[in-house]
Coordinates of N, CA and C in Angstrom, one line a residue:
M221 N -0.1 -0.4 -9.9 CA 0.6 0.3 -8.8 C 2.1 0.1 -9.0
S222 N 2.8 1.2 -8.9 CA 4.3 1.1 -9.1 C 4.9 0.7 -7.8
A223 N 6.2 0.4 -7.9 CA 7.0 0.0 -6.7 C 7.0 1.2 -5.7
A224 N 7.1 2.4 -6.2 CA 7.1 3.6 -5.4 C 5.8 3.8 -4.7
D225 N 4.7 3.5 -5.4 CA 3.4 3.6 -4.7 C 3.2 2.6 -3.6
L226 N 3.6 1.4 -3.9 CA 3.6 0.3 -2.9 C 4.5 0.7 -1.7
G227 N 5.6 1.2 -1.9 CA 6.5 1.7 -0.9 C 5.9 2.7 0.0
K228 N 5.1 3.6 -0.6 CA 4.4 4.7 0.2 C 3.4 4.1 1.1
V229 N 2.6 3.1 0.6 CA 1.6 2.4 1.4 C 2.2 1.7 2.6
I230 N 3.3 1.0 2.3 CA 4.0 0.2 3.4 C 4.6 1.2 4.4
R231 N 5.2 2.3 3.9 CA 5.8 3.2 4.8 C 4.7 3.9 5.7
A232 N 3.6 4.3 5.1 CA 2.5 4.9 5.9 C 2.0 3.9 7.0
R233 N 1.9 2.6 6.6 CA 1.4 1.7 7.6 C 2.4 1.5 8.7
R234 N 3.7 1.5 8.4 CA 4.7 1.4 9.4 C 4.6 2.6 10.4
K235 N 4.4 3.8 9.9 CA 4.3 4.9 10.7 C 3.0 4.9 11.5
E236 N 1.9 4.4 10.9 CA 0.6 4.3 11.6 C 0.8 3.4 12.8
L237 N 1.6 2.3 12.7 CA 1.8 1.4 13.8 C 2.8 1.8 14.8
G238 N 3.5 2.9 14.4 CA 4.5 3.5 15.3 C 5.9 2.8 15.3
Y239 N 6.2 2.0 14.3 CA 7.4 1.3 14.2 C 8.5 2.2 13.5
T240 N 9.7 2.1 14.0 CA 10.8 2.7 13.3 C 11.4 1.7 12.2
Q241 N 12.2 2.3 11.3 CA 12.8 1.4 10.3 C 13.7 0.3 11.0
V242 N 14.3 0.7 12.1 CA 15.2 -0.3 12.8 C 14.3 -1.4 13.4
E243 N 13.2 -1.1 13.9 CA 12.3 -2.1 14.5 C 11.8 -3.1 13.4
V244 N 11.4 -2.5 12.3 CA 10.9 -3.4 11.2 C 12.1 -4.2 10.7
A245 N 13.2 -3.7 10.6 CA 14.4 -4.4 10.1 C 14.7 -5.6 11.0
E246 N 14.5 -5.4 12.3 CA 14.7 -6.5 13.3 C 13.7 -7.6 13.1
M247 N 12.4 -7.2 12.8 CA 11.4 -8.2 12.6 C 11.6 -9.0 11.3
M248 N 12.2 -8.3 10.3 CA 12.4 -8.9 9.0 C 13.8 -9.6 9.0
E249 N 14.6 -9.4 10.0 CA 16.0 -9.9 10.0 C 16.8 -9.4 8.8
C250 N 16.7 -8.1 8.6 CA 17.5 -7.5 7.5 C 18.0 -6.1 8.0
S251 N 18.6 -5.4 7.1 CA 19.2 -4.1 7.5 C 18.1 -3.0 7.4
P252 N 18.3 -1.9 8.3 CA 17.4 -0.8 8.1 C 17.5 -0.1 6.7
R253 N 18.6 -0.3 6.1 CA 18.8 0.3 4.8 C 17.8 -0.4 3.8
L254 N 17.7 -1.7 3.9 CA 16.7 -2.4 3.0 C 15.3 -1.9 3.3
V255 N 15.0 -1.7 4.5 CA 13.6 -1.2 4.8 C 13.4 0.2 4.1
G256 N 14.4 1.0 4.2 CA 14.3 2.3 3.5 C 14.2 2.2 2.0
E257 N 14.9 1.3 1.4 CA 14.9 1.1 0.0 C 13.5 0.6 -0.4
I258 N 12.9 -0.2 0.4 CA 11.5 -0.7 0.0 C 10.6 0.5 0.1
A259 N 10.7 1.3 1.1 CA 9.8 2.5 1.3 C 10.0 3.5 0.1
R260 N 11.2 3.5 -0.5 CA 11.4 4.4 -1.6 C 11.1 3.8 -3.0
G261 N 10.7 2.5 -2.9 CA 10.3 1.8 -4.2 C 11.5 1.5 -5.1
R262 N 12.6 1.2 -4.5 CA 13.8 0.8 -5.3 C 13.6 -0.5 -6.0
G263 N 14.0 -0.5 -7.3 CA 13.8 -1.7 -8.1 C 14.6 -2.8 -7.8
S264 N 15.7 -2.6 -7.0 CA 16.6 -3.7 -6.7 C 16.2 -4.6 -5.6
V265 N 15.1 -4.3 -4.9 CA 14.6 -5.1 -3.8 C 13.8 -6.2 -4.3
G266 N 14.0 -7.4 -3.9 CA 13.2 -8.6 -4.3 C 11.8 -8.6 -3.8
L267 N 10.9 -9.1 -4.6 CA 9.5 -9.2 -4.2 C 9.3 -10.0 -2.9
D268 N 10.1 -11.0 -2.7 CA 10.0 -11.7 -1.4 C 10.3 -10.9 -0.2
R269 N 11.2 -9.9 -0.3 CA 11.5 -9.0 0.8 C 10.3 -8.0 1.0
I270 N 9.8 -7.5 -0.1 CA 8.7 -6.6 0.0 C 7.5 -7.3 0.6
A271 N 7.2 -8.5 0.2 CA 6.1 -9.2 0.7 C 6.3 -9.5 2.2
S272 N 7.5 -9.8 2.6 CA 7.8 -10.0 4.0 C 7.5 -8.8 4.8
Y273 N 8.0 -7.6 4.3 CA 7.8 -6.4 5.0 C 6.3 -6.1 5.1
A274 N 5.5 -6.2 4.0 CA 4.1 -5.9 4.1 C 3.4 -6.8 5.1
M275 N 3.7 -8.1 5.0 CA 3.0 -9.1 5.9 C 3.3 -8.8 7.4
N276 N 4.6 -8.4 7.7 CA 4.9 -8.0 9.1 C 4.1 -6.8 9.6
L277 N 3.6 -6.0 8.6 CA 2.8 -4.8 9.0 C 1.3 -5.0 8.9
G278 N 0.9 -6.3 8.5 CA -0.5 -6.6 8.4 C -1.1 -6.2 7.1
I279 N -0.3 -6.1 6.0 CA -0.7 -5.7 4.7 C -0.7 -6.9 3.8
D280 N -1.9 -7.2 3.2 CA -2.0 -8.4 2.3 C -1.7 -7.9 0.9
L281 N -0.9 -8.6 0.2 CA -0.6 -8.4 -1.2 C -1.4 -9.4 -2.1
A282 N -2.0 -8.9 -3.2 CA -2.8 -9.8 -4.0 C -2.5 -9.6 -5.5
A283 N -2.6 -10.6 -6.3 CA -2.4 -10.5 -7.7 C -3.7 -10.9 -8.4
F284 N -4.1 -10.2 -9.4 CA -5.3 -10.6 -10.1 C -5.0 -10.6 -11.6
K285 N -5.6 -11.5 -12.3 CA -5.5 -11.7 -13.7 C -6.4 -10.6 -14.4
R286 N -5.8 -9.9 -15.4 CA -6.6 -8.8 -16.0 C -7.1 -9.3 -17.3

């Protein structure tokens, strides 16, 4: 899964829950711009911020050895 694919999943969940980017930014204690960058799969966003965003929306991230 690419960063853009993950961003789409997270964005869809945010919309499903009825949150705005501003509301999620307040939950994450970050800027709405960062929330938008995650949704677009920008490479400059750290994994810790992406994980925080996902967890705030009830999405579990997992890693598996191939």
